[in-house]
Short mmCIF file of C-alpha atoms in Angstrom, two decimals:
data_model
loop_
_atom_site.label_atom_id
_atom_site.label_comp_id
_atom_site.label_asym_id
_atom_site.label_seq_id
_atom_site.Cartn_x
_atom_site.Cartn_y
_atom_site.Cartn_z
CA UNK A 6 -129.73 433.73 -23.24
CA UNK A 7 -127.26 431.18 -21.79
CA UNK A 8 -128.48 431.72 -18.15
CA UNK A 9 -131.91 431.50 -19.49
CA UNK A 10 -130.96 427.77 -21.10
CA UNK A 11 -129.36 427.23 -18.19
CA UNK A 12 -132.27 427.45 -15.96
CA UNK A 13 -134.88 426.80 -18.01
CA UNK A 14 -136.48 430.15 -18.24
CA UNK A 15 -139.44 429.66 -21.04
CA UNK A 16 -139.19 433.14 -22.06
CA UNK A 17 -136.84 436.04 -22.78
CA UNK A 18 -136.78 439.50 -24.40
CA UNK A 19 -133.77 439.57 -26.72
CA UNK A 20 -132.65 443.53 -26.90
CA UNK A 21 -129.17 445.07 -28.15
CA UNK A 22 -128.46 448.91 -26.78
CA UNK A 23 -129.14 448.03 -23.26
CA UNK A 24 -128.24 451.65 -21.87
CA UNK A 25 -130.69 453.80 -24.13
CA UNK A 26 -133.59 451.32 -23.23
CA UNK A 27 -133.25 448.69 -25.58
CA UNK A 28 -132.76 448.58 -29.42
CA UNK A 29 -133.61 446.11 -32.15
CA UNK A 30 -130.88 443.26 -31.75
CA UNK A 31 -128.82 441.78 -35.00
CA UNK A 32 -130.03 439.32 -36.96
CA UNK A 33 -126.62 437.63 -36.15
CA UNK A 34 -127.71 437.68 -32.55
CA UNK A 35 -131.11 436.80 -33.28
CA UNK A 36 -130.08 433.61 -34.64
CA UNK A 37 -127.12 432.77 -32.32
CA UNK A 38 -129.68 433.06 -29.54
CA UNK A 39 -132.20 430.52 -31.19
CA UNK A 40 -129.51 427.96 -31.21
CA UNK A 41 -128.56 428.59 -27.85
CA UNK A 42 -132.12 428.65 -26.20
CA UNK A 43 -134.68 426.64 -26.75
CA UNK A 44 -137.38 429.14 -25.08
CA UNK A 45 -139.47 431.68 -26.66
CA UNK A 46 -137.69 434.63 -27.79
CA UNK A 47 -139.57 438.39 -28.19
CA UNK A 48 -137.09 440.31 -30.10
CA UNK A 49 -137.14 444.05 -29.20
CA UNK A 50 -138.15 446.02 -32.51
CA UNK A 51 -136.41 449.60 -31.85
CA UNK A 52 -134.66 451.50 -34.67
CA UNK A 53 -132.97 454.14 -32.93
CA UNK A 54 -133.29 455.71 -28.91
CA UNK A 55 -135.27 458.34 -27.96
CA UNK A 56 -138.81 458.45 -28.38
CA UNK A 57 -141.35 456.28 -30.04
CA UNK A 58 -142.88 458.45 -32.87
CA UNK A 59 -141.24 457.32 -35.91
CA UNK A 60 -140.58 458.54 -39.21
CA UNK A 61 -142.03 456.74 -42.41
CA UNK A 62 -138.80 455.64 -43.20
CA UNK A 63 -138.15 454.31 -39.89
CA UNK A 64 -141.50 452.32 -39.54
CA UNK A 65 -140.46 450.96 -42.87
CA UNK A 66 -137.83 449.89 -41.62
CA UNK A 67 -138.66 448.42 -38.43
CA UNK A 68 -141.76 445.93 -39.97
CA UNK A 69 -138.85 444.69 -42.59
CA UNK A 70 -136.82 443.84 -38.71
CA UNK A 71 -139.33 442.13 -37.48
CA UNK A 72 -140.42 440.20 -40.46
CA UNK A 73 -136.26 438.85 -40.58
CA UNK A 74 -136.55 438.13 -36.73
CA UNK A 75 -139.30 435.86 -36.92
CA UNK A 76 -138.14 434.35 -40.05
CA UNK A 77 -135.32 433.44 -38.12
CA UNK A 78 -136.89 432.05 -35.49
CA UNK A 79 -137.94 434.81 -33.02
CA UNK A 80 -141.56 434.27 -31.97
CA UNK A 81 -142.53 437.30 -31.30
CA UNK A 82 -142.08 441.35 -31.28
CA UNK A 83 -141.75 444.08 -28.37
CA UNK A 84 -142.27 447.15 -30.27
CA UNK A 85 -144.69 450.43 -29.43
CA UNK A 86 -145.77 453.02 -31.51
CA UNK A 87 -146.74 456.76 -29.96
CA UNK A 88 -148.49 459.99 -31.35
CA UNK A 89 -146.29 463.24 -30.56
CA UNK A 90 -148.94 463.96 -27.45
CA UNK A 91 -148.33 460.79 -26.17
CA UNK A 92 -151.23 458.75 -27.49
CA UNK A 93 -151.09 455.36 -29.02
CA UNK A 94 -150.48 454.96 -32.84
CA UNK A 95 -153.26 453.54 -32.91
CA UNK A 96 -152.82 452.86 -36.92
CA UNK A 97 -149.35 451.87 -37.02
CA UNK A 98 -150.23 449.48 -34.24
CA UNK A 99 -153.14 448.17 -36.60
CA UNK A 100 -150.18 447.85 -39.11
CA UNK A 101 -147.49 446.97 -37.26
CA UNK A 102 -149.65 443.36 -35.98
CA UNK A 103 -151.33 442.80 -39.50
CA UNK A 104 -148.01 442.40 -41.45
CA UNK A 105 -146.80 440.06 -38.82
CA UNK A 106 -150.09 437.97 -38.31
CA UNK A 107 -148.73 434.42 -36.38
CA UNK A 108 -146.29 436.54 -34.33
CA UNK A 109 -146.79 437.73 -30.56
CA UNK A 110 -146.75 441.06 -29.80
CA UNK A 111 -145.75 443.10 -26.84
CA UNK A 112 -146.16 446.75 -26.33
CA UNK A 113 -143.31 447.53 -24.30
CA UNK A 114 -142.80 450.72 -21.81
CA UNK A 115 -143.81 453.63 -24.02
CA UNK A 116 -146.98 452.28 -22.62
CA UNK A 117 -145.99 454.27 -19.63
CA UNK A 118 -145.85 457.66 -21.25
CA UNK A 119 -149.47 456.96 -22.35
CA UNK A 120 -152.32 459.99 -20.64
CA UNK A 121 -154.79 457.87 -20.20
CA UNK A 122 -154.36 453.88 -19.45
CA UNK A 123 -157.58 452.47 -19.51
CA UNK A 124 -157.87 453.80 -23.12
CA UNK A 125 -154.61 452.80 -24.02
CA UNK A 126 -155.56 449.24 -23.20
CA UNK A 127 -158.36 448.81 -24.96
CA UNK A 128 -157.04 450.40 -28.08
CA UNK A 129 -153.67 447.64 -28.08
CA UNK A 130 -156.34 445.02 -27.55
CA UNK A 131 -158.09 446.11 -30.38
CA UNK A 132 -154.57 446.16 -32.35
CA UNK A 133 -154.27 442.14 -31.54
CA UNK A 134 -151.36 443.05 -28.54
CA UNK A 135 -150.89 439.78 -27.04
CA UNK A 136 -148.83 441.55 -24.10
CA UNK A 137 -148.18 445.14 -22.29
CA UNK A 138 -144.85 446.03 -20.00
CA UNK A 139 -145.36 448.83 -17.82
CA UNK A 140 -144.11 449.88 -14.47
CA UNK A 141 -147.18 451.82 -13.82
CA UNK A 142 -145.76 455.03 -14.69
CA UNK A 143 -143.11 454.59 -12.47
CA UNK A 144 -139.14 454.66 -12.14
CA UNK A 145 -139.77 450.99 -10.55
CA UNK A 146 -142.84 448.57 -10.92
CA UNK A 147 -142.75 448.23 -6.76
CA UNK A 148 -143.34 452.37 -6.93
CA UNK A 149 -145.82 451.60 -9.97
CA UNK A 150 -147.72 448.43 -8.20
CA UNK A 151 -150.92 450.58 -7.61
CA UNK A 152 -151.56 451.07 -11.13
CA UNK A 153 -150.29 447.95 -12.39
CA UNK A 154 -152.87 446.33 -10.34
CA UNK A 155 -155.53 449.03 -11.80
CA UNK A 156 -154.22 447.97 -15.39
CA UNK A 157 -154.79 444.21 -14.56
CA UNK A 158 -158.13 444.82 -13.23
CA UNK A 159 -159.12 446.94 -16.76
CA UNK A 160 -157.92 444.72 -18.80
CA UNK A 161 -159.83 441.43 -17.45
CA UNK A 162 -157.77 438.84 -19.29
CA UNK A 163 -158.35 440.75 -22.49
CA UNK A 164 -154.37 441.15 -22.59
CA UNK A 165 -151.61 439.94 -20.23
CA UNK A 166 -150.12 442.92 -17.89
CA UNK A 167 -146.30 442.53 -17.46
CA UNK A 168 -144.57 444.24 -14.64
CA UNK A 169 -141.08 445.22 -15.04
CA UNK A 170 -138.80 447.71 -14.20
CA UNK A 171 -136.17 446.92 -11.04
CA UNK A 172 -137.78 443.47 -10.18
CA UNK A 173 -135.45 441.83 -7.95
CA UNK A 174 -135.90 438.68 -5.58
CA UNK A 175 -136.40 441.16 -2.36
CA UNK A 176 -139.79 442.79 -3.68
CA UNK A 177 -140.49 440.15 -6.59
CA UNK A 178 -143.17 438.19 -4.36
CA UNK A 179 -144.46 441.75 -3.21
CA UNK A 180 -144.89 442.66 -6.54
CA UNK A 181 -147.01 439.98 -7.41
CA UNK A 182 -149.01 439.66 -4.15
CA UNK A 183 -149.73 443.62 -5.44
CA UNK A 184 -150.58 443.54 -8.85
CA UNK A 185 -151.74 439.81 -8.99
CA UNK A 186 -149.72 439.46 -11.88
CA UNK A 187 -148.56 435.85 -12.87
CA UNK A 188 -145.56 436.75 -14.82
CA UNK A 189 -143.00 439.10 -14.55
CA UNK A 190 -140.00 440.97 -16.25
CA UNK A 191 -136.55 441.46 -15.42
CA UNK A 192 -133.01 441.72 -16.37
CA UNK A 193 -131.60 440.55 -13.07
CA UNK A 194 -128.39 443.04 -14.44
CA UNK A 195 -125.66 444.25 -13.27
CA UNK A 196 -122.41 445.99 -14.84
CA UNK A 197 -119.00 445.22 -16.32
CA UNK A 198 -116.39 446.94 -16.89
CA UNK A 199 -114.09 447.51 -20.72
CA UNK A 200 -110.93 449.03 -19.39
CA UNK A 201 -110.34 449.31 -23.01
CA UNK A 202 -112.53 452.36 -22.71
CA UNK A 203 -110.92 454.27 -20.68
CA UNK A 204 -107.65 455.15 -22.44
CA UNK A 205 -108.55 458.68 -23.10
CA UNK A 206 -110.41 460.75 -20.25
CA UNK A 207 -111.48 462.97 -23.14
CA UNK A 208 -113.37 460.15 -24.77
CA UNK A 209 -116.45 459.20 -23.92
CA UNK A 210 -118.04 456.06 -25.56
CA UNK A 211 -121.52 456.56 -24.19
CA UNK A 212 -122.79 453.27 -21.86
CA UNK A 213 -124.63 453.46 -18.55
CA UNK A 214 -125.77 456.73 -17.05
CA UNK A 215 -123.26 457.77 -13.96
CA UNK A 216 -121.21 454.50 -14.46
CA UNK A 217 -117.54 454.99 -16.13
CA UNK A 218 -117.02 454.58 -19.90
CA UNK A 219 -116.77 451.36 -20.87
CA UNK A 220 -119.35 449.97 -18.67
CA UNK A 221 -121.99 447.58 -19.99
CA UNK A 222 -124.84 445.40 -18.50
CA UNK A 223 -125.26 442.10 -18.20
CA UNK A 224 -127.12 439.39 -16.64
CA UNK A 225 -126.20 438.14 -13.18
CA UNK A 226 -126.55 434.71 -12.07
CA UNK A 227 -127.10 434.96 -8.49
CA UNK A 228 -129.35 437.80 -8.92
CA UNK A 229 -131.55 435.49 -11.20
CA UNK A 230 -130.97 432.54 -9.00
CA UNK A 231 -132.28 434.29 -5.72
CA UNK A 232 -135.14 435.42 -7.61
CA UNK A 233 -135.98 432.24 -9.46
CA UNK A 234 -135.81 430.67 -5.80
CA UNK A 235 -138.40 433.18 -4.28
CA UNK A 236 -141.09 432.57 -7.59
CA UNK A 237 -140.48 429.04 -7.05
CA UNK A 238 -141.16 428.92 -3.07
CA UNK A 239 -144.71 430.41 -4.42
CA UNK A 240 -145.84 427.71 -6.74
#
């Protein structure tokens, strides 16, 4: 958030649990990031990693979240509900947006696990979705541009099609010359290390995938400076 102040980035997604895809962030964090940035701020609405059908209990659970994000001064949501084939919740969604009605909404990348896309947009449309993050089914959005683009063209300014997934300043302007996007997402990340973590060779403290314990993401200025430099030589 403090890079984001610092170079007046007008949006961010505010996650906690980085390394299992993003979870619903503190309220404590919440509102130490509305102090700090004066942008709009999508809190992530995740309860728990994994997949994205939840229990009762759990959806409970995560309108009560977003209802204290937004209080505190969140504007919006990045949530997504899914059926166990795959399919969106189409209900919950209905839900989800009517107990929230003057936030924004963003279906984040459970939209990639979807069957069929075309349907999948018009039923988060239909939901009031302001917003949809894919990387076109793929590990990357440059390997997913194809049907990124396809999504774009479907949804026909009905709702905004975000690329993400591995954006970086060497294939950010490719990206967009692709899917003909006009926004993109990215965590411009990179990793740290806790030696605190690494004690006990027995213990394992979870973290990254293939990275030592103790490991942890977080933004990297020149990253986002290189890449803020490339979507600026295109305006």
């Amino acid at each position: 958030m403090l890079l984001a102040q610092e170079f007046q980035i007008p949006r961010i997604e505010l996650n906690s649990g980085m390394a299992v895809g993003g979870l619903t962030p503190s309220i404590a964090l919440a509102e130490t990031a509305r102090v700090a940035y004066s942008g709009k701020i999508i809190a992530m609405v995740r309860p728990r990693e994994g997949g994205f059908c939840y229990s009762t209990r759990e959806f409970q659970l995560m309108i009560d979240d977003a209802k204290r994000l937004i209080d505190v001064g969140c504007e919006g949501v990045a949530t997504g509900f899914l059926k166990t084939d795959g399919t969106i919740d189409v209900d919950r969604c209905d839900e989800f947006s009517r107990s929230l009605p003057e936030a924004e909404f963003v279906f984040h990348r459970a939209f990639d696990l979807v069957p069929d896309f075309p349907v999948a947009i018009d039923q988060l449309v239909a939901a009031g979705f302001d917003r949809i993050l894919t990387s076109g089914a793929a590990a990357t959005a440059i390997a997913g541009v194809n049907r990124i683009r396809m999504c774009v063209d479907h949804a026909d300014g009905r709702i905004e099609i975000l690329p993400g997934s591995g954006i970086r300043a060497a294939n950010v302007a490719e990206i967009i010359h692709q899917t003909k996007c006009r926004q993109i997402h990215t965590s411009a990340g990179c990793h740290r290390l806790d030696t605190s973590a690494q004690r006990n060779p027995e213990i394992h403290f979870g973290g990254n995938p293939g990275l030592p314990s103790g490991s942890y993401g977080v933004a990297d200025r020149e990253q986002l400076r290189k890449l803020l430099m490339v979507l600026h030589a295109r305006e």
